[in-house]
GROMACS .gro file of C-alpha atoms in nm:
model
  416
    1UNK     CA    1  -1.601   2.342  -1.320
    2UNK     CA    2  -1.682   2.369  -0.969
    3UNK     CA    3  -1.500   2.115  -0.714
    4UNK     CA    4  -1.740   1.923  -0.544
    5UNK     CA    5  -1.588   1.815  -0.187
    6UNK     CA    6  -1.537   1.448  -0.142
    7UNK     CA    7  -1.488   1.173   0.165
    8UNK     CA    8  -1.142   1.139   0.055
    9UNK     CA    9  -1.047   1.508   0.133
   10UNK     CA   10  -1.041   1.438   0.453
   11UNK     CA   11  -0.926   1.101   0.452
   12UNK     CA   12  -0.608   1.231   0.225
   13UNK     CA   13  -0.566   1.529   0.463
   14UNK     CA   14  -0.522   1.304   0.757
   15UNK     CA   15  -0.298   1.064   0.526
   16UNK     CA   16  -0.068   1.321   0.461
   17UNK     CA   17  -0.030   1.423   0.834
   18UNK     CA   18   0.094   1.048   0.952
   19UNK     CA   19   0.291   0.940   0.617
   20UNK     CA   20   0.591   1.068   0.400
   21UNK     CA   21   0.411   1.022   0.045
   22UNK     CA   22  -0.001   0.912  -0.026
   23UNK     CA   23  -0.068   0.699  -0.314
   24UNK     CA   24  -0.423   0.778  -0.443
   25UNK     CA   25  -0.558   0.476  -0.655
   26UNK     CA   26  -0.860   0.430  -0.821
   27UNK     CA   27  -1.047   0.381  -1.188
   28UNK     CA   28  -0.960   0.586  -1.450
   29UNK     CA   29  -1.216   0.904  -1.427
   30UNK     CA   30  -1.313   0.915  -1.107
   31UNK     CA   31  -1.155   1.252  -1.011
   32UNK     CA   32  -0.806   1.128  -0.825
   33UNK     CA   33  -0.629   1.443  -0.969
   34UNK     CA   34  -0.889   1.708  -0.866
   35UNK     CA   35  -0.870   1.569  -0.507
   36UNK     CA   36  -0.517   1.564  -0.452
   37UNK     CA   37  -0.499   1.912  -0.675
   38UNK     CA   38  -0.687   2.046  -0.353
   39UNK     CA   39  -0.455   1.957  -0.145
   40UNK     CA   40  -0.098   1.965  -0.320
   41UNK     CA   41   0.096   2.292  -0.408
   42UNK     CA   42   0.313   2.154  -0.662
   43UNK     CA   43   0.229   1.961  -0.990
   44UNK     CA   44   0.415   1.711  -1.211
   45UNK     CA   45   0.192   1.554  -1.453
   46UNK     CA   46   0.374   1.231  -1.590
   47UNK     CA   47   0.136   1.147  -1.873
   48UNK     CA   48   0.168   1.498  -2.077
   49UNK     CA   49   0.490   1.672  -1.938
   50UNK     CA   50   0.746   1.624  -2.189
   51UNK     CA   51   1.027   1.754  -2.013
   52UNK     CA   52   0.944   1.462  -1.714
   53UNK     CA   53   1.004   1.213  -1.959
   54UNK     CA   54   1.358   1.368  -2.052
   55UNK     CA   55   1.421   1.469  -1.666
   56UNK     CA   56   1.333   1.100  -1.612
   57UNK     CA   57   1.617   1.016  -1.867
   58UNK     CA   58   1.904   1.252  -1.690
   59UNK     CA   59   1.819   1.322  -1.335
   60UNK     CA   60   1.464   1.147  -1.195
   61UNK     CA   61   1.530   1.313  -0.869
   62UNK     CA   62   1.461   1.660  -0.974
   63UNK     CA   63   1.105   1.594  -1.090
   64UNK     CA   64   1.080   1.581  -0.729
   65UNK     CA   65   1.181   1.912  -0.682
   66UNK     CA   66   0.898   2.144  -0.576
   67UNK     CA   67   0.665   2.299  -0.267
   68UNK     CA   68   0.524   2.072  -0.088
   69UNK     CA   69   0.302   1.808  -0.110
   70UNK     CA   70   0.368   1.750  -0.426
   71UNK     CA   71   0.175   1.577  -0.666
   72UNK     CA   72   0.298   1.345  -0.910
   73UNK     CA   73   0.030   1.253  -1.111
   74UNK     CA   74   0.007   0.928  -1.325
   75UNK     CA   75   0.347   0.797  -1.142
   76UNK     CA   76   0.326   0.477  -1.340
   77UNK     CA   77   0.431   0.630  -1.650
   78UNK     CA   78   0.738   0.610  -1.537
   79UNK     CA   79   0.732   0.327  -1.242
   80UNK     CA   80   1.115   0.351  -1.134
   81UNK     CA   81   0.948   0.691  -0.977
   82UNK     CA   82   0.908   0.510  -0.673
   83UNK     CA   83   1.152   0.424  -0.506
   84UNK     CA   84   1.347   0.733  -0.552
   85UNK     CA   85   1.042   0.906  -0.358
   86UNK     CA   86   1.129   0.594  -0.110
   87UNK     CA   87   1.457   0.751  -0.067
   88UNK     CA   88   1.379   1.086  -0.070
   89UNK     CA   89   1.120   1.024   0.194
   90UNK     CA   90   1.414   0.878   0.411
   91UNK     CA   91   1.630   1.154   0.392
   92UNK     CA   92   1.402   1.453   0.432
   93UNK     CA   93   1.200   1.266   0.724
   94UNK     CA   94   0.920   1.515   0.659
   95UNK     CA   95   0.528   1.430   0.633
   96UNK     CA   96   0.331   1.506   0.423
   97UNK     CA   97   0.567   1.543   0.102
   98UNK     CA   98   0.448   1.323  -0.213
   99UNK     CA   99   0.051   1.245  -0.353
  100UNK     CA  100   0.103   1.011  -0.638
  101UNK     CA  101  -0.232   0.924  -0.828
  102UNK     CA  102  -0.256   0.638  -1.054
  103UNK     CA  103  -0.564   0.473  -1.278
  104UNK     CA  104  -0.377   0.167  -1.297
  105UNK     CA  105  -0.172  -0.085  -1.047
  106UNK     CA  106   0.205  -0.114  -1.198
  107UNK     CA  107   0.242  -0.502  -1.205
  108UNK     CA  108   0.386  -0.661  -0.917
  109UNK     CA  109   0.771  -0.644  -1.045
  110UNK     CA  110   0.788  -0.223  -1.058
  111UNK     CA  111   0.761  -0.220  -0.680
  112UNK     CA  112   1.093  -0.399  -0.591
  113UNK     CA  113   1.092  -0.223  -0.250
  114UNK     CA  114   0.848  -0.184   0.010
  115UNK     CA  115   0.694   0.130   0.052
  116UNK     CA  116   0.644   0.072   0.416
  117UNK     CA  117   0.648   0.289   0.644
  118UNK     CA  118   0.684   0.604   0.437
  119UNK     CA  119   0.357   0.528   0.189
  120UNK     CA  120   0.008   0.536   0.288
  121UNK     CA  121  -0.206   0.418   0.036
  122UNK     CA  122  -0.620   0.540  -0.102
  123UNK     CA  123  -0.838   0.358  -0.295
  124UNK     CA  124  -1.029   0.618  -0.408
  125UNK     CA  125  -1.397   0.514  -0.594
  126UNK     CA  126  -1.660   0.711  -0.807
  127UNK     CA  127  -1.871   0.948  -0.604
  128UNK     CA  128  -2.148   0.834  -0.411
  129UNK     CA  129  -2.508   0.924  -0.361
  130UNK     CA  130  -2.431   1.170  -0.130
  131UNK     CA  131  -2.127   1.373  -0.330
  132UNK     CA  132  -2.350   1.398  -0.593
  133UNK     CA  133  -2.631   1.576  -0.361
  134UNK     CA  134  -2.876   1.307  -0.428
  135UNK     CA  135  -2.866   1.199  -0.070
  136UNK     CA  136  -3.022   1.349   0.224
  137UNK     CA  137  -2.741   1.226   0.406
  138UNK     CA  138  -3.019   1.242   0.730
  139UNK     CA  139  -2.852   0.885   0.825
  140UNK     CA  140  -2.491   0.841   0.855
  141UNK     CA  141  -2.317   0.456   0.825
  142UNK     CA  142  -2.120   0.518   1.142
  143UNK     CA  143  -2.436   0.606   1.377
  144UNK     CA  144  -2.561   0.248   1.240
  145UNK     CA  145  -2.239   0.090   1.327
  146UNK     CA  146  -2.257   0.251   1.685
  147UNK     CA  147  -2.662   0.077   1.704
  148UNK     CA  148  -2.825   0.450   1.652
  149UNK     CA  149  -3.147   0.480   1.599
  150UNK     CA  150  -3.211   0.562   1.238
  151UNK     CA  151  -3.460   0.865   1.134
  152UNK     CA  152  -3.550   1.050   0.811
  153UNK     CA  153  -3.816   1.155   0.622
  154UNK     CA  154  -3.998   0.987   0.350
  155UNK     CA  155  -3.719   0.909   0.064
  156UNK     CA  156  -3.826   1.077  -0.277
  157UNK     CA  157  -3.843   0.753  -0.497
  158UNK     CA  158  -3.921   0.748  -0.911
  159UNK     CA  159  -3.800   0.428  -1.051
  160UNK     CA  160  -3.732   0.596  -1.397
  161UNK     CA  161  -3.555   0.895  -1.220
  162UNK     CA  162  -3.290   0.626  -1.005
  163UNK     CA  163  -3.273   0.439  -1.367
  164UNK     CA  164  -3.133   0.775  -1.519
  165UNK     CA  165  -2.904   0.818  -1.193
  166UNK     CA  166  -2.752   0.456  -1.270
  167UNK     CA  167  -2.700   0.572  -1.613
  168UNK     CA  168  -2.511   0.858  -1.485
  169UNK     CA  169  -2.347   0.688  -1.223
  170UNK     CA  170  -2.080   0.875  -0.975
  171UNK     CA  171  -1.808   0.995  -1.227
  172UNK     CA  172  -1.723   1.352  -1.182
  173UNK     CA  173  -1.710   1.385  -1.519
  174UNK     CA  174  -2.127   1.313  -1.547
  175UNK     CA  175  -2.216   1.606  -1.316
  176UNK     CA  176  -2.492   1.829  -1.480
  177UNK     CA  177  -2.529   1.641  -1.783
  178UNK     CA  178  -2.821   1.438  -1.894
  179UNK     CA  179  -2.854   1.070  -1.923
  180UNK     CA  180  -2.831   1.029  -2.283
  181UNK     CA  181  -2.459   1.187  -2.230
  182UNK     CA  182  -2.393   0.998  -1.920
  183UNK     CA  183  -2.484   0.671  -2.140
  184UNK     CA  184  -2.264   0.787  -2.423
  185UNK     CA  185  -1.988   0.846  -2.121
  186UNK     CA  186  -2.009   0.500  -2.011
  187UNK     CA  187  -2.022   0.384  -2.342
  188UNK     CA  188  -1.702   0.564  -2.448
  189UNK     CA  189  -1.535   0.444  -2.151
  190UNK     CA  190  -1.618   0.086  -2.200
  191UNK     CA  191  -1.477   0.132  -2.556
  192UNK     CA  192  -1.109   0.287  -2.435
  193UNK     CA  193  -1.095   0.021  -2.183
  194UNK     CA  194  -1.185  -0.273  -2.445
  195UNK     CA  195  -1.014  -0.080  -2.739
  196UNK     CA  196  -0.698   0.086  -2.553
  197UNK     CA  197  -0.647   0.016  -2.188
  198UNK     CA  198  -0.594  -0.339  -2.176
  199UNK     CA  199  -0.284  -0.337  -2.384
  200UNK     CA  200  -0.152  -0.042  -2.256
  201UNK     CA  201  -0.152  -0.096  -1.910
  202UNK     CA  202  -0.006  -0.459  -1.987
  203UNK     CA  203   0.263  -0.401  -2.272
  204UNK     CA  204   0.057  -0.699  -2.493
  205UNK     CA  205  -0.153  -0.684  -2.770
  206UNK     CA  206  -0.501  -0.792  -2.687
  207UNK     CA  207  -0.821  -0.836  -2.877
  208UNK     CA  208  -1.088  -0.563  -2.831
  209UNK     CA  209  -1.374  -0.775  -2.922
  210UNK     CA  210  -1.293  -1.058  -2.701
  211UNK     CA  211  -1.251  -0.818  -2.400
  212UNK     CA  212  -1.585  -0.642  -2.496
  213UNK     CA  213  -1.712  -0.986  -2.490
  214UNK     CA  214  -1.586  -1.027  -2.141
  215UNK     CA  215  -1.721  -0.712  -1.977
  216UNK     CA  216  -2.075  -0.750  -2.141
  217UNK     CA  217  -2.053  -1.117  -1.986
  218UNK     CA  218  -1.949  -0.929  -1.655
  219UNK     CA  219  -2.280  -0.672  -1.696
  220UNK     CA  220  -2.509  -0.933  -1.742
  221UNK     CA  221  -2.328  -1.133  -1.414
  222UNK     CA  222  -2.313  -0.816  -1.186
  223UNK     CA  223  -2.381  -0.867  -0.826
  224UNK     CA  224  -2.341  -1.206  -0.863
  225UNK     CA  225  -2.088  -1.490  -0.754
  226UNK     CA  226  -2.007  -1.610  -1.111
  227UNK     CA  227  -1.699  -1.831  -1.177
  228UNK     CA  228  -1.454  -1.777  -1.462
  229UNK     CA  229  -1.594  -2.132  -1.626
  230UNK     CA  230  -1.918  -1.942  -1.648
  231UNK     CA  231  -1.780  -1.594  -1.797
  232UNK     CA  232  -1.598  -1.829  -1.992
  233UNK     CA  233  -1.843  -2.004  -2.143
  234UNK     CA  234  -2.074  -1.715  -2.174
  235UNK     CA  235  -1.823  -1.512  -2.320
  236UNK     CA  236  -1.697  -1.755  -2.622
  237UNK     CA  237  -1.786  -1.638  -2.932
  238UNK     CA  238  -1.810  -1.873  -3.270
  239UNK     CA  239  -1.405  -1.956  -3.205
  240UNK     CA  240  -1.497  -2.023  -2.890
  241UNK     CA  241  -1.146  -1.959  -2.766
  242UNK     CA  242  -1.192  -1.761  -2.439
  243UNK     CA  243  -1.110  -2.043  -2.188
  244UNK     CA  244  -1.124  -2.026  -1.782
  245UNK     CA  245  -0.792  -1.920  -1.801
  246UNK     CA  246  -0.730  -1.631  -2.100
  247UNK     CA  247  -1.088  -1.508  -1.869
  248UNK     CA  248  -0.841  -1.503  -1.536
  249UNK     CA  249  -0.596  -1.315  -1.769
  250UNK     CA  250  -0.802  -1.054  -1.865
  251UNK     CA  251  -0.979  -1.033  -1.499
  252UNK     CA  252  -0.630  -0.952  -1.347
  253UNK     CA  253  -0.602  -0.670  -1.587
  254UNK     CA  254  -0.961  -0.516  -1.522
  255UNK     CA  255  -0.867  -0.537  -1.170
  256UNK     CA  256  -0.510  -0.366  -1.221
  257UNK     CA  257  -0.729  -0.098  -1.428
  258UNK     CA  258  -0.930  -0.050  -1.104
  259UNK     CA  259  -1.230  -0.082  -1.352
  260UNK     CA  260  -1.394  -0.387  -1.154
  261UNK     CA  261  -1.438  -0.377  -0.760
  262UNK     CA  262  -1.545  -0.732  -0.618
  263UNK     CA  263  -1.604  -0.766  -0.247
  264UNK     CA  264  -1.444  -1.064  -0.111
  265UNK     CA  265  -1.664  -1.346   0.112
  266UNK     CA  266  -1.650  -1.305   0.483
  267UNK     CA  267  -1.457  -1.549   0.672
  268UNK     CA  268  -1.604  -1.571   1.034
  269UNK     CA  269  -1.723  -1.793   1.323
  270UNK     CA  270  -2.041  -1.957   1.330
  271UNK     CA  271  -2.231  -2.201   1.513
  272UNK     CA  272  -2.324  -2.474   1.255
  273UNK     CA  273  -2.132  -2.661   1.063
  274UNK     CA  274  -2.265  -2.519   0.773
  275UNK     CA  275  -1.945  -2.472   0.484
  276UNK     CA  276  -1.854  -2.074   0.441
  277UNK     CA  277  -1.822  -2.015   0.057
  278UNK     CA  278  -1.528  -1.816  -0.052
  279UNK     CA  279  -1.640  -1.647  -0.354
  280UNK     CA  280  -1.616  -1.341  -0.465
  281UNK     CA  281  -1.869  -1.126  -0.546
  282UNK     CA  282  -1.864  -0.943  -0.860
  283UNK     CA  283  -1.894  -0.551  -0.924
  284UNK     CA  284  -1.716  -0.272  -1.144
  285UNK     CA  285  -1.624   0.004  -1.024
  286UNK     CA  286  -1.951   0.193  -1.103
  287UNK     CA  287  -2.308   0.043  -1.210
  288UNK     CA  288  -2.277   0.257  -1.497
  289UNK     CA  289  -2.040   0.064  -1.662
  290UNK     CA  290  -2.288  -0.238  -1.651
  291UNK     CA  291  -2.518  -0.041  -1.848
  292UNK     CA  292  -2.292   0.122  -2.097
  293UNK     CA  293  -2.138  -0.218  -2.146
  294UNK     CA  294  -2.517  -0.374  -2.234
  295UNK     CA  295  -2.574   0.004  -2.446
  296UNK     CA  296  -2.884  -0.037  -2.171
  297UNK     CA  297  -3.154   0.272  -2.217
  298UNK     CA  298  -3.400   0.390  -1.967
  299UNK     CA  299  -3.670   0.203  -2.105
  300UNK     CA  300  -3.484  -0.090  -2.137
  301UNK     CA  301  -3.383  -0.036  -1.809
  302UNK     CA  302  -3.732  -0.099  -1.666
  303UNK     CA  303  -3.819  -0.385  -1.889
  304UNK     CA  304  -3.606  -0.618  -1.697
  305UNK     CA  305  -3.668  -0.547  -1.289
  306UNK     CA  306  -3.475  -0.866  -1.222
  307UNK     CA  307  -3.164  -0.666  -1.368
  308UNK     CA  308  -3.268  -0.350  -1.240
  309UNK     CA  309  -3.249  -0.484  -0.908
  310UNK     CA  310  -2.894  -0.616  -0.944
  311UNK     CA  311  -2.782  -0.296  -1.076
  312UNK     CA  312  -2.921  -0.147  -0.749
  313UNK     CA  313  -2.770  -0.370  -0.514
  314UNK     CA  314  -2.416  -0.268  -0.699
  315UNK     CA  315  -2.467   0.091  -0.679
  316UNK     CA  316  -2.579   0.028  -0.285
  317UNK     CA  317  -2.228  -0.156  -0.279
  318UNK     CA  318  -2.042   0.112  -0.455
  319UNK     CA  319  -2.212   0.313  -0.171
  320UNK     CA  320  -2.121   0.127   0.156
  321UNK     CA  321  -1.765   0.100   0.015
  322UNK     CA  322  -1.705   0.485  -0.001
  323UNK     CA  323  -1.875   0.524   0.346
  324UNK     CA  324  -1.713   0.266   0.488
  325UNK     CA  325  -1.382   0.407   0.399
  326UNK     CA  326  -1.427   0.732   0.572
  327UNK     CA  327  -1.389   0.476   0.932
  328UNK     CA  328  -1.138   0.232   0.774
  329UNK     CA  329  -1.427   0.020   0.744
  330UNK     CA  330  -1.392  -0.319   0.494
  331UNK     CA  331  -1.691  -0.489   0.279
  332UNK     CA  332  -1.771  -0.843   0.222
  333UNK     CA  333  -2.030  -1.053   0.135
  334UNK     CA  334  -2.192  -1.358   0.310
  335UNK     CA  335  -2.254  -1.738   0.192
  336UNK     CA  336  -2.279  -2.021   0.286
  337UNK     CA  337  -2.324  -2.418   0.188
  338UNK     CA  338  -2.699  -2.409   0.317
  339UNK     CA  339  -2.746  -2.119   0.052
  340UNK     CA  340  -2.811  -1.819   0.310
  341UNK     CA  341  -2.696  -1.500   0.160
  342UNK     CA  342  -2.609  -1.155   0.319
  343UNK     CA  343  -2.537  -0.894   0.057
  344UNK     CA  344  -2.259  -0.689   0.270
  345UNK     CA  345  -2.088  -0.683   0.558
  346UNK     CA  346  -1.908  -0.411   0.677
  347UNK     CA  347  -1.682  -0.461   0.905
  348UNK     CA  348  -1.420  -0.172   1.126
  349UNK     CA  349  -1.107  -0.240   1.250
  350UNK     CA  350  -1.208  -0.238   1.681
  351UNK     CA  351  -1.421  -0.560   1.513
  352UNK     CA  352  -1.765  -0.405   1.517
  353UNK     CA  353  -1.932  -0.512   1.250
  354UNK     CA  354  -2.293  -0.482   1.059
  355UNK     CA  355  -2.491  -0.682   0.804
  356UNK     CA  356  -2.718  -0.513   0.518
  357UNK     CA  357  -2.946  -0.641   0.314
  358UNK     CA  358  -3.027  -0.440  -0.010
  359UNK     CA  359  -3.381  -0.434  -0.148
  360UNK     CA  360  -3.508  -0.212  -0.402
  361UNK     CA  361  -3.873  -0.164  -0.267
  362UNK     CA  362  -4.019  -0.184   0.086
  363UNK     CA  363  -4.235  -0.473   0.040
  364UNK     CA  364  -3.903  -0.693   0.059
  365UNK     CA  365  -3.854  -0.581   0.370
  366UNK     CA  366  -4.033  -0.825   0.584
  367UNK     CA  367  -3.829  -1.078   0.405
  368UNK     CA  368  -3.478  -0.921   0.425
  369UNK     CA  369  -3.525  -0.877   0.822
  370UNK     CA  370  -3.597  -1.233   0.889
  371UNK     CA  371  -3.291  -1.286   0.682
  372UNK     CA  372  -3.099  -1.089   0.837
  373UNK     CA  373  -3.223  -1.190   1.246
  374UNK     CA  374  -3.166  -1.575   1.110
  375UNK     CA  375  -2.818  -1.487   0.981
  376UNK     CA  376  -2.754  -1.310   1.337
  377UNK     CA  377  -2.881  -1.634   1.502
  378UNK     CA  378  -2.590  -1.827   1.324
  379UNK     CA  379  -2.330  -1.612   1.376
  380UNK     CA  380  -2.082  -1.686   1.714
  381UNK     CA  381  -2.076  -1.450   1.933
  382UNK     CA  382  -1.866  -1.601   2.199
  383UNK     CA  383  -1.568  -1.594   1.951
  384UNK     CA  384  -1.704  -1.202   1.736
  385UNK     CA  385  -1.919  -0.938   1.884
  386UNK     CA  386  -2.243  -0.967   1.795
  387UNK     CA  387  -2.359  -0.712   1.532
  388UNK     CA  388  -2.375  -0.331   1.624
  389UNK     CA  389  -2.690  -0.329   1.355
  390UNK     CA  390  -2.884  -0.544   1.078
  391UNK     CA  391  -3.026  -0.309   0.833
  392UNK     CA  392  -3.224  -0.371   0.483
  393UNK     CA  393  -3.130  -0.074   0.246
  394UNK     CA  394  -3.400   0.012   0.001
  395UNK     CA  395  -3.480   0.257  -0.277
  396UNK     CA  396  -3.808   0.420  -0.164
  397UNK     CA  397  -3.961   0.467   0.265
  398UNK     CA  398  -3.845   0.622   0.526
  399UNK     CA  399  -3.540   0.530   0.803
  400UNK     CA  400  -3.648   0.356   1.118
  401UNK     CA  401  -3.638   0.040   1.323
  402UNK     CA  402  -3.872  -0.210   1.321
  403UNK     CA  403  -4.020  -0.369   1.652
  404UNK     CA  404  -3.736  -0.708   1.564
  405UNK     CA  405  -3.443  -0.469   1.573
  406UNK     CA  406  -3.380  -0.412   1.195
  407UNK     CA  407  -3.312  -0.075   1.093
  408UNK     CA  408  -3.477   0.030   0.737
  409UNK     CA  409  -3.308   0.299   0.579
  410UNK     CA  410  -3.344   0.414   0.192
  411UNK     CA  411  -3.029   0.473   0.023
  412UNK     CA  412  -3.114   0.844  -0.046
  413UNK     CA  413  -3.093   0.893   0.315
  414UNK     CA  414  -2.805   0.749   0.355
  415UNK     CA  415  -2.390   0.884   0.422
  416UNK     CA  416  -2.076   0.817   0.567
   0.00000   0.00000   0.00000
């Protein structure tokens, strides 16, 4: 199959330039190994190589051995891995020698030594809008963030069409296939991760219906700030014996399987004395997964806007995340004890930062901006700059500013 570039190319190239080793993380599926492939020119695969597993026994250095960068993929398989790259790093005082990929985060005892200053680390998502050439890409996220003027043409919008995209969502693996396979993908992967993953990736025994429970609780919460008493409750079954906490349990695992991506709230300054929430907002990694985990059709789908919109607003997330990336840019969310919400905030390191409010049609627009100009009212801007742009994302319309300021942009205009 033919390698379709991604943002993190570049990203990993420049990684690789500035640090001893790269660790590439990210969900299970979302093409980690073809990207570092690209770039290594060495292999070790630690999930099928037999002869790792006995070099792992006698001599762990030598799996090492080999041109460089070298690629070590699935490193946790065999955790203690690390820190003889650590050392290896040290002595050879070379960039640019290691990629290790991983679909899930070794628990927090495997890394007894920092990486520090010889690991650079990726969190690498499913492909966006734009890798999958379904975005013009005539607007780019960091021409916002500099207060550009946004332009495009009118955004191609069918409802039905952007339902089957969901369905297919931004897995490599989905490319050129049609959405009944792309449902039965996200299906199947719902099923490993309820069925397989969970116990693996923790050494314990855990029950596949009460995590299938959990992540069909999770769909039908997406893009929302819902609290583990809630999944909880929503998630018990007839035994009803899926308290706040087992939930927490089996949230930290999702998370260490990379399979759910929250955005955290943003902490800032503002002028009232209005109470900043802390919640996080809940996503997986993918809006596909909310659908395969509901076995959600096309047509079912469009019955239900109200979830059709919150699967939009996740796959606009998924979006801003990978774009953001590219400029070492962070995502939150926005809310506070008066109820006003701002559905992302991205945010670079110099401090410049942007709100975005995601609508699926134009006609919410009107609403969105006011939003959006109140929200900019509130914030402090004697203590944070003031915002380098407010822009409502939507589904259908064309990119351009409004007489208030607000930028308009369609999300199949939209790129890094």
């Amino acid at each position: 199959m033919k390698y379709h570039p991604r943002f993190a190319d570049n990203i990993l190239s420049d990684r690789l330039k500035g640090s001893g080793a790269v660790l590439i993380e990210g969900a299970k599926g979302c093409g980690k190994t073809e990207t570092a492939t690209q770039a290594a020119k060495s292999v070790a695969r630690f999930d099928i190589d037999e002869q790792i597993h006995i070099k792992m026994e006698v001599d762990p250095k030598s799996v090492l051995n080999g041109y460089t960068p070298r690629l070590l993929d699935e490193w946790q398989e065999h955790p203690k891995i690390w820190n003889y790259i650590r050392h290896e790093v040290d002595e050879r005082k070379m960039k640019g020698q290691f990629i290790l990929t991983g679909s899930a985060t070794p628990d927090d005892s495997v890394r007894r030594h920092s990486g520090a200053g010889r690991f650079s680390v990726i969190k690498m998502r499913p492909m966006s809008l734009y890798e999958k050439e379904w975005s013009s890409g005539e607007v780019a996220l960091a021409d916002l963030m500099s207060g550009a003027v946004p332009r495009s043409e009118t955004a191609s919008f069918e409802i039905g069409e952007f339902a089957e995209k969901m369905m297919l969502g931004g897995w490599p693996g989905t490319l050129g296939v049609s959405s009944a396979d792309g449902m039965r993908f996200s299906q199947d992967y719902i099923s490993l991760i309820a069925e397989a993953d969970m116990s693996r990736v923790s050494d314990k025994k855990r029950d596949p219906y009460k995590i299938t429970r959990l992540l069909r609780s999770l769909a039908r919460n997406v893009s929302t700030e819902v609290t583990l008493a809630a999944l909880a409750k929503d998630t018990a079954g007839s035994d009803a014996d899926l308290d706040g906490e087992t939930v927490r349990d089996y949230l930290s695992v999702m998370e260490r399987l990379m399979v759910v991506d929250n955005i955290p709230a943003w902490s800032t300054h503002i002028r009232s004395a209005d109470t900043l929430r802390k919640s996080s907002k809940r996503y997986f990694a993918d809006p596909s997964l909310a659908v395969g985990a509901l076995g959600l059709g096309v047509d079912k789908l469009l019955d239900d806007l109200c979830f059709y919109g919150l699967l939009f607003e996740s796959l606009v997330i998924r979006d801003l995340k990978i774009y953001s990336d590219v400029n070492d840019g962070k995502l939150f969310h926005y809310r506070d004890s008066r109820g006003m919400e701002i559905d992302a905030i991205v945010e670079y390191p110099d401090g410049a930062w942007g709100a975005f409010e995601i609508k699926l049609g134009m006609g919410a627009a009107d609403t969105a901006a006011e939003n959006l100009l109140r929200f900019a009212a509130k914030v402090d801007t004697e203590k944070i700059k003031p915002p380098s742009a407010l822009t409502v994302i939507t589904g259908n319309g064309f990119a351009h500013r409004r007489a208030d300021g607000v930028n308009v942009v369609p999300v199949s205009v939209l790129t890094a």
